[in-house]
Coordinates of C-alpha atoms in Angstrom, one line a residue:
M542 CA 102.6 102.8 78.4
F543 CA 105.8 102.5 79.8
I544 CA 105.2 105.3 82.2
R545 CA 105.7 105.0 86.0
T546 CA 104.4 107.7 88.2
A547 CA 106.1 108.9 91.2
I548 CA 105.1 107.1 94.2
C549 CA 106.2 107.2 97.9
A550 CA 110.0 107.0 97.9
A551 CA 110.2 103.9 100.6
A552 CA 107.2 101.9 99.4
L553 CA 107.5 98.8 98.3
L554 CA 104.2 96.7 99.3
L555 CA 104.6 98.6 102.9
C556 CA 104.6 102.0 104.1
A557 CA 105.8 103.8 106.9
P558 CA 103.4 104.0 110.4
H559 CA 101.5 106.5 110.8
I560 CA 103.4 110.0 111.4
A561 CA 101.8 113.0 113.2
F562 CA 104.1 116.2 113.1
A563 CA 106.6 117.2 115.8
A564 CA 108.8 119.6 117.2
D565 CA 111.5 120.6 114.8
A566 CA 115.0 119.8 117.1
N567 CA 116.4 122.4 114.9
Q568 CA 116.9 124.4 118.7
G569 CA 119.4 122.0 119.8
K570 CA 123.2 122.9 120.1
P571 CA 125.5 124.0 116.8
L572 CA 127.6 121.8 115.6
T573 CA 131.2 122.6 116.5
K574 CA 133.6 123.2 113.4
R575 CA 135.3 120.7 114.1
A576 CA 132.1 117.8 114.3
L577 CA 130.8 120.0 111.4
E578 CA 134.3 119.6 108.9
D579 CA 134.0 115.8 109.8
L580 CA 130.0 114.7 109.6
S581 CA 130.4 117.7 105.9
F582 CA 133.2 115.5 104.9
R583 CA 131.6 112.0 105.6
L584 CA 128.2 113.2 103.4
H585 CA 130.6 114.0 100.6
A586 CA 131.8 110.5 101.0
T587 CA 127.9 109.0 100.8
V588 CA 127.2 110.8 97.8
A589 CA 130.2 112.1 95.7
P590 CA 129.8 108.1 93.8
Y591 CA 126.7 108.1 92.9
F592 CA 127.2 111.8 90.5
P593 CA 129.9 110.7 87.6
A594 CA 131.9 113.8 86.9
E595 CA 131.1 113.7 83.0
A596 CA 127.3 112.8 83.3
P597 CA 124.0 114.8 84.2
G598 CA 124.3 116.1 88.0
G599 CA 123.1 117.1 90.7
I600 CA 123.0 119.9 93.7
V601 CA 123.1 118.5 97.3
L602 CA 121.9 120.4 100.5
V603 CA 122.2 119.0 104.0
V604 CA 121.2 121.2 106.9
K605 CA 121.5 120.3 110.7
N606 CA 120.6 122.8 113.4
G607 CA 119.9 125.3 111.7
Q608 CA 123.7 125.0 110.0
T609 CA 124.2 124.1 106.4
V610 CA 126.7 120.6 106.1
L611 CA 127.1 120.4 102.9
R612 CA 126.2 122.6 99.6
R613 CA 127.9 121.0 97.0
A614 CA 127.4 119.9 92.8
Y615 CA 128.5 116.9 91.3
G616 CA 128.5 116.5 87.9
M617 CA 127.6 118.7 85.2
A618 CA 125.1 121.5 84.2
D619 CA 125.0 120.7 80.8
T620 CA 127.0 118.0 78.3
T621 CA 126.6 119.5 75.2
K622 CA 128.1 122.8 75.8
G623 CA 130.5 120.9 78.7
V624 CA 129.5 124.1 81.5
K625 CA 129.6 122.0 85.1
M626 CA 127.0 121.8 87.7
A627 CA 127.0 124.9 90.7
P628 CA 125.7 125.0 94.2
E629 CA 123.0 127.5 92.9
M630 CA 121.8 126.6 89.8
A631 CA 118.0 126.3 89.5
M632 CA 116.3 123.6 88.7
R633 CA 112.8 121.9 87.9
I634 CA 111.2 120.2 91.1
G635 CA 108.5 118.3 89.5
S636 CA 106.2 116.6 92.5
M637 CA 107.9 118.6 94.9
T638 CA 105.6 121.6 94.0
K639 CA 102.7 119.6 95.7
Q640 CA 104.2 120.9 99.8
F641 CA 103.7 124.1 98.2
T642 CA 100.3 123.5 96.3
A643 CA 99.1 121.7 99.3
T644 CA 100.4 124.9 102.2
G645 CA 98.6 127.3 99.4
I646 CA 95.5 126.0 99.9
L647 CA 96.1 125.7 103.7
L648 CA 96.8 129.6 103.6
L649 CA 93.3 129.7 102.8
A650 CA 91.8 127.5 105.5
D651 CA 93.0 129.1 107.4
E652 CA 91.5 131.9 106.5
G653 CA 88.4 130.8 106.2
K654 CA 87.7 131.1 102.4
L655 CA 87.7 127.8 102.5
S656 CA 87.8 124.3 104.1
V657 CA 89.1 121.0 103.3
E658 CA 86.6 119.0 104.5
D659 CA 84.0 121.3 101.6
E660 CA 83.0 119.1 98.8
I661 CA 85.7 120.1 95.6
T662 CA 82.4 121.5 93.5
T663 CA 81.9 124.4 96.1
Y664 CA 84.7 125.8 94.3
L665 CA 84.3 123.8 90.3
P666 CA 80.6 123.2 90.0
D667 CA 81.1 122.1 86.7
Y668 CA 83.5 119.3 87.8
P669 CA 81.5 116.8 87.2
T670 CA 81.4 113.9 90.5
Q671 CA 79.9 111.1 89.4
G672 CA 77.1 111.7 92.2
K673 CA 80.3 111.0 94.4
R674 CA 80.7 113.5 98.1
I675 CA 85.1 114.7 96.3
T676 CA 86.0 117.2 98.7
I677 CA 89.1 118.5 98.8
E678 CA 91.1 116.6 101.2
H679 CA 90.9 114.0 99.1
L680 CA 92.6 116.1 96.6
L681 CA 95.3 116.9 99.3
T682 CA 95.6 113.2 99.9
H683 CA 95.6 111.4 96.8
T684 CA 92.3 109.5 97.7
S685 CA 89.6 111.3 95.1
G686 CA 89.4 107.9 93.0
I687 CA 89.8 110.3 90.0
V688 CA 92.3 109.1 87.2
S689 CA 96.3 111.0 87.0
Y690 CA 96.2 112.3 83.6
T691 CA 99.7 111.6 83.6
G692 CA 99.1 107.8 83.6
K693 CA 96.4 108.3 80.7
P694 CA 97.5 105.9 77.3
G695 CA 99.2 108.3 75.0
Y696 CA 100.0 111.4 77.2
A697 CA 103.4 111.0 76.1
Q698 CA 102.7 112.1 73.2
R699 CA 100.5 115.1 74.3
A700 CA 103.1 115.8 77.3
P701 CA 105.3 118.2 74.4
Q702 CA 101.8 120.2 73.6
D703 CA 101.4 123.6 75.4
T704 CA 97.8 123.7 77.1
T705 CA 95.3 125.6 79.0
V706 CA 94.6 124.5 82.8
A707 CA 90.8 124.8 81.5
A708 CA 91.6 122.2 78.2
Q709 CA 93.3 119.9 81.0
I710 CA 91.2 119.8 83.5
D711 CA 89.0 119.0 80.3
S712 CA 90.7 115.7 79.6
F713 CA 90.1 113.5 82.1
K714 CA 87.1 115.0 84.1
N715 CA 84.7 112.6 82.9
D716 CA 86.4 109.5 82.9
P717 CA 85.4 106.8 85.2
L718 CA 86.4 106.6 88.5
Q719 CA 89.1 104.1 90.1
F720 CA 88.0 104.1 93.5
E721 CA 85.6 105.3 95.9
P722 CA 86.6 109.1 97.3
G723 CA 88.8 107.8 100.3
S724 CA 88.5 104.2 100.3
A725 CA 92.5 103.8 98.0
W726 CA 95.0 105.6 98.1
R727 CA 97.0 106.4 94.6
Y728 CA 98.6 108.9 92.9
N729 CA 97.3 111.3 91.6
N730 CA 98.6 114.4 89.7
S731 CA 94.6 115.6 88.7
G732 CA 94.0 115.8 92.0
Y733 CA 96.8 118.7 92.6
Y734 CA 96.0 120.2 88.8
L735 CA 92.5 120.6 90.7
L736 CA 93.6 122.2 93.9
G737 CA 95.3 125.0 91.5
A738 CA 92.2 125.7 90.2
I739 CA 90.7 126.0 93.5
I740 CA 93.2 128.4 94.6
E741 CA 92.9 130.6 91.3
K742 CA 89.1 130.5 92.1
V743 CA 89.5 131.4 96.0
S744 CA 92.3 133.8 96.0
G745 CA 91.7 135.7 92.6
L746 CA 94.7 135.4 91.5
P747 CA 96.7 133.5 89.2
Y748 CA 98.4 130.2 91.1
H749 CA 102.0 132.0 90.3
Q750 CA 101.1 134.5 91.1
F751 CA 99.5 133.8 94.5
L752 CA 102.7 131.3 95.5
A753 CA 104.9 134.1 94.8
Q754 CA 102.7 136.5 96.4
R755 CA 101.9 134.6 99.4
I756 CA 105.1 132.4 99.9
F757 CA 108.0 132.6 97.7
E758 CA 108.5 136.7 98.5
P759 CA 107.8 136.9 102.2
L760 CA 110.1 134.0 102.6
A761 CA 112.5 135.9 100.4
M762 CA 112.5 132.4 97.7
A763 CA 113.8 134.8 95.2
H764 CA 114.4 131.7 92.6
T765 CA 111.6 129.4 93.0
A766 CA 109.2 130.7 90.6
Y767 CA 106.3 128.6 88.0
E768 CA 108.7 128.4 85.6
G769 CA 107.6 131.1 82.2
H770 CA 107.2 133.2 85.2
E771 CA 110.9 133.6 87.1
R772 CA 110.9 136.7 89.1
G773 CA 114.8 137.8 87.7
E774 CA 117.6 136.1 85.9
W775 CA 119.6 133.7 87.4
P776 CA 121.7 131.0 86.6
S777 CA 120.4 127.2 85.6
A778 CA 121.1 123.6 85.2
A779 CA 119.6 122.2 81.7
G780 CA 117.7 118.8 81.5
H781 CA 118.7 116.1 79.8
S782 CA 117.2 112.5 79.2
P783 CA 118.4 109.5 77.6
L784 CA 120.1 108.9 74.1
E785 CA 120.7 105.0 73.2
K786 CA 124.1 106.3 73.8
G787 CA 125.0 109.2 76.5
F788 CA 122.8 111.7 77.4
G789 CA 121.0 115.1 75.1
A790 CA 118.4 117.4 76.2
A791 CA 115.5 116.7 77.8
R792 CA 112.7 115.9 76.6
P793 CA 110.0 119.0 75.4
L794 CA 107.3 119.6 78.0
G795 CA 104.5 122.0 77.0
K796 CA 103.5 125.0 78.9
N797 CA 100.4 123.8 81.9
Q798 CA 101.1 120.1 81.4
S799 CA 101.7 119.8 85.3
Y800 CA 101.0 123.0 86.8
A801 CA 100.6 123.2 90.6
G802 CA 101.7 119.2 90.3
G803 CA 105.0 120.1 89.5
E804 CA 105.7 123.0 87.3
L805 CA 108.4 125.0 89.6
V806 CA 111.8 125.5 89.2
S807 CA 113.9 126.4 92.3
T808 CA 117.1 126.1 94.2
V809 CA 118.6 124.2 96.9
D810 CA 119.0 127.3 98.9
D811 CA 115.8 128.4 98.3
L812 CA 114.8 125.3 99.8
A813 CA 116.5 125.8 102.3
K814 CA 114.3 129.0 103.6
W815 CA 111.2 126.8 102.8
D816 CA 112.1 124.4 105.6
A817 CA 113.7 126.7 108.5
A818 CA 110.0 127.9 107.2
V819 CA 107.6 124.8 107.7
G820 CA 106.3 124.2 110.4
R821 CA 106.4 127.7 112.4
Q822 CA 105.0 130.4 109.5
L823 CA 102.7 130.9 107.5
L824 CA 99.9 128.1 108.9
K825 CA 98.6 128.0 112.3
P826 CA 100.4 125.3 114.2
A827 CA 97.4 123.1 113.7
T828 CA 97.3 123.3 110.0
W829 CA 101.1 121.9 109.8
Q830 CA 99.9 119.5 112.2
R831 CA 97.1 118.1 110.3
A832 CA 99.7 118.7 107.3
F833 CA 101.8 115.9 107.9
T834 CA 99.0 113.5 109.8
S835 CA 98.8 110.4 107.7
Y836 CA 95.0 110.3 106.3
K837 CA 93.0 107.4 107.3
L838 CA 91.0 105.7 104.4
A839 CA 87.9 104.2 104.9
D840 CA 88.9 101.2 106.5
G841 CA 90.8 102.7 108.8
K842 CA 94.1 101.6 107.3
D843 CA 96.7 104.5 107.3
S844 CA 98.0 106.2 103.3
H845 CA 101.1 106.8 104.4
Y846 CA 100.6 110.3 103.3
G847 CA 99.7 113.9 104.7
Y848 CA 98.7 117.3 102.4
G849 CA 101.7 117.6 100.3
W850 CA 104.2 114.8 102.2
E851 CA 105.2 111.7 102.2
L852 CA 105.4 110.4 105.9
T853 CA 108.1 107.7 105.9
L854 CA 110.8 106.6 107.9
I855 CA 114.9 106.5 108.0
Q856 CA 116.4 103.9 110.0
G857 CA 113.5 103.9 112.1
E858 CA 113.0 107.8 112.4
P859 CA 109.9 109.7 111.3
T860 CA 110.7 111.4 108.0
I861 CA 108.3 113.8 105.8
G862 CA 109.2 114.5 102.3
H863 CA 108.6 114.4 98.8
S864 CA 110.0 112.9 95.6
G865 CA 109.8 115.1 92.2
S866 CA 110.2 113.9 89.3
T867 CA 109.2 115.6 85.4
R868 CA 110.9 115.7 81.8
G869 CA 115.2 116.5 82.3
F870 CA 114.7 117.0 86.0
R871 CA 114.4 114.7 89.7
S872 CA 114.4 115.7 93.0
Y873 CA 114.1 115.0 96.8
G874 CA 113.5 116.6 99.9
L875 CA 113.1 115.9 103.2
R876 CA 113.3 116.6 106.6
V877 CA 113.8 114.5 110.0
P878 CA 112.2 117.0 112.5
S879 CA 113.4 114.9 115.4
K880 CA 117.1 115.4 114.5
G881 CA 117.1 118.5 113.7
V882 CA 118.3 117.7 109.6
Y883 CA 116.1 118.6 105.9
V884 CA 118.0 117.5 103.1
A885 CA 117.2 118.5 99.0
V886 CA 119.2 116.9 96.6
L887 CA 118.3 118.4 92.5
T888 CA 119.3 116.7 89.8
N889 CA 119.5 116.8 85.6
G890 CA 118.5 113.7 84.3
D891 CA 116.5 111.9 84.0
A892 CA 115.8 108.4 83.5
G893 CA 118.8 106.0 83.6
T894 CA 120.4 108.9 86.3
V895 CA 121.2 109.2 89.6
V896 CA 117.7 108.3 91.9
P897 CA 117.7 111.5 94.2
D898 CA 115.7 109.7 96.6
V899 CA 118.2 107.5 97.4
V900 CA 121.5 109.8 97.2
A901 CA 118.9 112.0 99.6
R902 CA 118.0 109.3 102.4
R903 CA 121.2 107.6 102.7
A904 CA 122.9 111.6 102.9
A905 CA 120.0 111.7 106.0
A906 CA 120.8 108.6 107.0
V907 CA 124.1 110.2 108.0
A908 CA 123.5 113.3 109.5
I909 CA 121.5 111.2 112.1
G910 CA 124.5 109.2 113.1
K911 CA 122.5 106.0 111.4
P912 CA 124.3 105.4 108.1
L913 CA 122.8 103.2 106.3
P914 CA 124.8 99.5 104.8
E915 CA 126.2 99.8 101.1
F916 CA 125.7 97.3 99.1
R917 CA 128.2 94.9 97.1
E918 CA 126.3 92.8 93.7
V919 CA 127.7 89.7 93.4
A920 CA 127.0 86.7 90.8
L921 CA 124.7 83.2 91.7
D922 CA 123.9 80.8 90.0
A923 CA 120.7 79.4 89.0
A924 CA 120.4 77.5 91.9
A925 CA 121.6 79.3 94.3
I926 CA 118.1 81.8 92.9
D927 CA 115.9 79.5 92.9
A928 CA 116.0 78.8 96.3
V929 CA 114.9 81.3 97.6
A930 CA 112.4 81.7 95.6
G931 CA 109.0 81.7 96.2
A932 CA 105.8 83.3 98.6
Y933 CA 106.0 84.3 101.7
T934 CA 103.7 85.8 104.2
F935 CA 103.9 88.9 107.0
E936 CA 101.0 88.9 108.8
K937 CA 98.3 87.2 107.8
D938 CA 97.7 89.2 104.8
T939 CA 100.8 90.7 103.3
Q940 CA 102.0 88.2 100.3
R941 CA 105.6 88.7 99.4
V942 CA 106.4 85.9 95.9
F943 CA 109.9 85.8 94.3
R944 CA 110.7 84.5 91.6
R945 CA 114.3 83.3 89.3
D946 CA 114.0 85.9 85.8
G947 CA 117.3 84.4 84.4
E948 CA 120.2 85.3 86.0
F949 CA 118.1 87.5 88.8
L950 CA 115.6 87.0 91.8
S951 CA 112.6 89.4 91.2
L952 CA 109.5 90.3 93.4
L953 CA 106.9 90.4 91.4
R954 CA 104.1 93.1 92.1
P955 CA 100.4 93.1 91.9
N956 CA 99.6 95.8 89.0
R957 CA 103.0 97.2 88.7
G958 CA 106.2 95.5 86.6
P959 CA 108.6 92.9 88.3
L960 CA 110.9 93.9 91.4
V961 CA 114.5 92.8 89.8
L962 CA 116.9 92.5 93.6
R963 CA 120.9 92.1 93.3
A964 CA 122.5 89.2 94.6
M965 CA 125.3 90.5 97.8
S966 CA 125.3 87.1 98.9
A967 CA 123.5 83.3 98.6
N968 CA 121.1 84.6 101.3
E969 CA 120.9 88.8 101.3
F970 CA 119.7 90.1 98.5
F971 CA 119.4 94.6 98.0
V972 CA 116.9 96.9 96.1
P973 CA 118.6 98.7 93.5
D974 CA 117.5 102.6 94.2
T975 CA 117.0 102.1 97.4
A976 CA 118.4 101.2 100.5
D977 CA 116.7 97.9 101.8
W978 CA 117.0 94.5 101.4
F979 CA 116.0 91.2 101.4
V980 CA 117.7 89.0 104.8
F981 CA 116.7 84.7 103.3
Q982 CA 116.8 82.1 106.8
R983 CA 117.5 78.7 106.6
E984 CA 116.9 75.5 108.6
G985 CA 118.4 72.5 108.0
G986 CA 119.3 73.5 104.2
K987 CA 116.4 75.1 104.2
V988 CA 114.9 78.4 103.4
T989 CA 111.9 79.1 105.8
G990 CA 112.0 82.6 105.9
V991 CA 112.5 86.2 104.9
T992 CA 113.3 89.1 106.3
Y993 CA 113.0 92.5 104.4
H994 CA 114.9 95.4 105.8
Q995 CA 113.1 99.1 105.0
D996 CA 113.7 102.3 106.6
G997 CA 115.5 100.9 109.9
R998 CA 112.5 98.4 110.4
A999 CA 112.9 94.2 110.3
L1000 CA 109.7 93.1 108.8
N1001 CA 109.7 88.9 109.2
H1002 CA 108.2 86.9 107.1
V1003 CA 107.2 83.5 107.0
R1004 CA 107.6 80.9 103.3
S1005 CA 104.4 79.9 102.7
G1006 CA 104.5 78.5 99.5
E1007 CA 106.7 77.9 96.2
A1008 CA 107.7 79.9 93.7
P1009 CA 105.7 80.3 90.0
P1010 CA 108.1 78.9 87.2
P1011 CA 110.9 80.3 85.8
R1012 CA 111.3 83.0 83.2
I1013 CA 114.5 81.3 82.1
V1014 CA 116.3 84.2 79.3
A1015 CA 116.1 81.8 75.9
K1016 CA 119.9 82.4 73.3
I1017 CA 119.1 83.7 70.0
A1018 CA 120.9 84.9 67.2
D1019 CA 120.3 88.5 66.4
A1020 CA 119.7 87.2 63.1
V1021 CA 116.3 86.5 64.5
F1022 CA 116.2 89.3 66.7
D1023 CA 117.1 91.4 63.3
A1024 CA 113.1 90.3 61.2
H1025 CA 111.5 91.7 63.9
A1026 CA 113.0 94.6 64.2
G1027 CA 111.1 97.7 62.4
R1028 CA 108.6 100.4 63.7
Y1029 CA 104.8 98.8 64.8
E1030 CA 101.9 101.7 65.2
I1031 CA 99.6 100.0 68.0
Q1032 CA 97.5 102.9 67.8
P1033 CA 97.7 106.6 65.5
G1034 CA 99.9 108.4 67.0
M1035 CA 102.0 105.6 69.8
V1036 CA 105.1 103.8 67.4
F1037 CA 107.2 101.4 69.5
E1038 CA 110.8 101.4 67.4
V1039 CA 111.5 97.4 68.1
T1040 CA 116.0 97.9 67.8
R1041 CA 118.9 95.8 68.2
D1042 CA 122.1 97.8 69.9
G1043 CA 124.9 94.4 69.9
S1044 CA 123.8 91.6 71.5
R1045 CA 120.8 93.8 73.6
Y1046 CA 117.1 94.2 72.5
F1047 CA 115.6 97.2 72.8
V1048 CA 111.9 98.3 72.2
Q1049 CA 110.8 101.9 72.1
P1050 CA 107.3 103.9 72.3
S1051 CA 106.9 107.2 70.6
G1052 CA 107.4 109.9 73.5
Q1053 CA 109.0 107.8 75.9
R1054 CA 111.7 106.1 77.7
R1055 CA 113.9 102.9 75.8
V1056 CA 113.0 99.8 77.4
E1057 CA 115.7 96.9 77.6
I1058 CA 113.4 93.1 76.4
F1059 CA 114.6 90.2 77.0
P1060 CA 113.6 86.9 74.8
L1061 CA 111.8 83.7 75.6
S1062 CA 111.8 82.5 72.6
E1063 CA 112.6 83.4 68.8
T1064 CA 109.0 85.2 68.5
R1065 CA 108.0 86.0 72.4
F1066 CA 110.3 89.3 74.8
F1067 CA 110.0 90.9 78.3
A1068 CA 110.8 93.7 79.8
R1069 CA 112.9 93.1 83.5
D1070 CA 111.8 96.6 85.3
V1071 CA 107.6 96.9 83.3
D1072 CA 105.6 94.9 83.5
A1073 CA 105.5 94.1 79.8
E1074 CA 105.6 91.2 77.5
L1075 CA 105.7 91.5 73.5
S1076 CA 105.2 88.9 71.1
F1077 CA 104.9 89.1 67.2
E1078 CA 104.0 87.4 64.2
G1079 CA 104.8 88.0 60.9
Q1080 CA 104.6 91.7 60.6
T1081 CA 102.3 92.2 64.1
L1082 CA 103.2 92.8 67.1
R1083 CA 101.6 92.1 70.2
F1084 CA 102.5 93.8 73.1
T1085 CA 100.8 93.4 76.7
Q1086 CA 100.8 95.5 80.4
G1087 CA 99.5 94.0 83.0
S1088 CA 95.8 93.6 82.0
R1089 CA 96.2 95.7 79.0
H1090 CA 96.4 94.0 75.1
F1091 CA 97.0 96.3 72.6
S1092 CA 98.4 95.1 68.7
G1093 CA 100.1 96.5 65.6
R1094 CA 101.5 96.3 62.3
R1095 CA 104.4 96.5 61.0
I1096 CA 105.2 100.3 58.9

């Protein structure tokens, strides 16, 4: 219910412009010893504060012009056993797997064994495309319209179970398409699951064996593998998930649940080898060019996604990268081709831990000589927040709506939860866990516009309407909430547990993270970072998320 699929790291409501692959600047002059030491110091000072010493940690690698500038471990590899993180440790990389799957498909394309324009039924003849033309390219670019199985209700409860490729495909293949193939972009794990099956069909090899033979072994990536098919012993970090207090072992994830969309493990050293090969080895130059070119939707707009890579900006510089998020681990890898910079961040915690996207992007900004500003939060009163709340329009058809949400300013997002902003001043607000911020403009004491600073760009919006009514957090007695506490069965296998921790209130769906909720009244509550509301009527809990409505009885 509360699952939020990973998306383009820099996307808020507007992504980066079209980016095509350009030759790397790795032929640039090597850094002098002094310059190398200075950059290493500044990088460490930038990323170290994100990693508390006793919490789940991470490994950060920064390469510039072929030189390793930073290769450092932070925090704990295993909080239970007291093991510190080490730079050589392996971890799950989640959806960073997709760039390897895409490269596997393109290897077969370069050999003439398939074409990305081929319909998927050429290789998966029994797949029901509902009369639509769905191509391999649609799968590569998240534009197929196929339902993403990880976003389906109940997936969190199925995730711990081992599965087969055929069974997982059966779980989504008969669902109605979400849109006409090629007409929209929506992040989709099902598409990459199908790409793995196509690789197996065309190559005659299991997916894990194909990647090992065609990518990992030729590039001497000895410690990268499909989980469970590692080619030798190697130290690894333990995954962590949040508990009510602190962290514990990662929630379980069954075999083949992520498959070609996210089941690889790797090290930062292997990822550096991978980056050194990208654009230069394995594929034809024209094929790499195509992989790093934004797919155009049917209406001519850019999707800002190539084949397994997100296409964004950092301080105005074209950037190619991808995030990864899986149970117990999160990751991010990016390259700034024009500056010869590569950054990889692997972390061993999921919700409630460091966000590798932020660390990687801040490190990359330092490495290219354009560091991002630091944000310092201040408290504002209701009147100051109400003054900037409202609707603002950018270039006719893009509107951003801000509303006061208790003591915070929230950005409303269609079909997604509100984004809670943090104040730096009465006119400046930043987006947590990103490097983006908003600056409101005033004339004669009235707010007239807002500038959205994203990745080195300034997007100017004009105030065009009033704000929706604020959501005001009510004050209720803990004893009133305790009357609602308990377990409610929403559907078979899905139970919502409603609990109190001091004077903070929470709901936790089966197998998912705990979400804090806030009272609107003695019986109505809302979640800040998820588009969800709960209400209690006697022994019944009513739950609304977006356009979906559920109810369940106390058990």
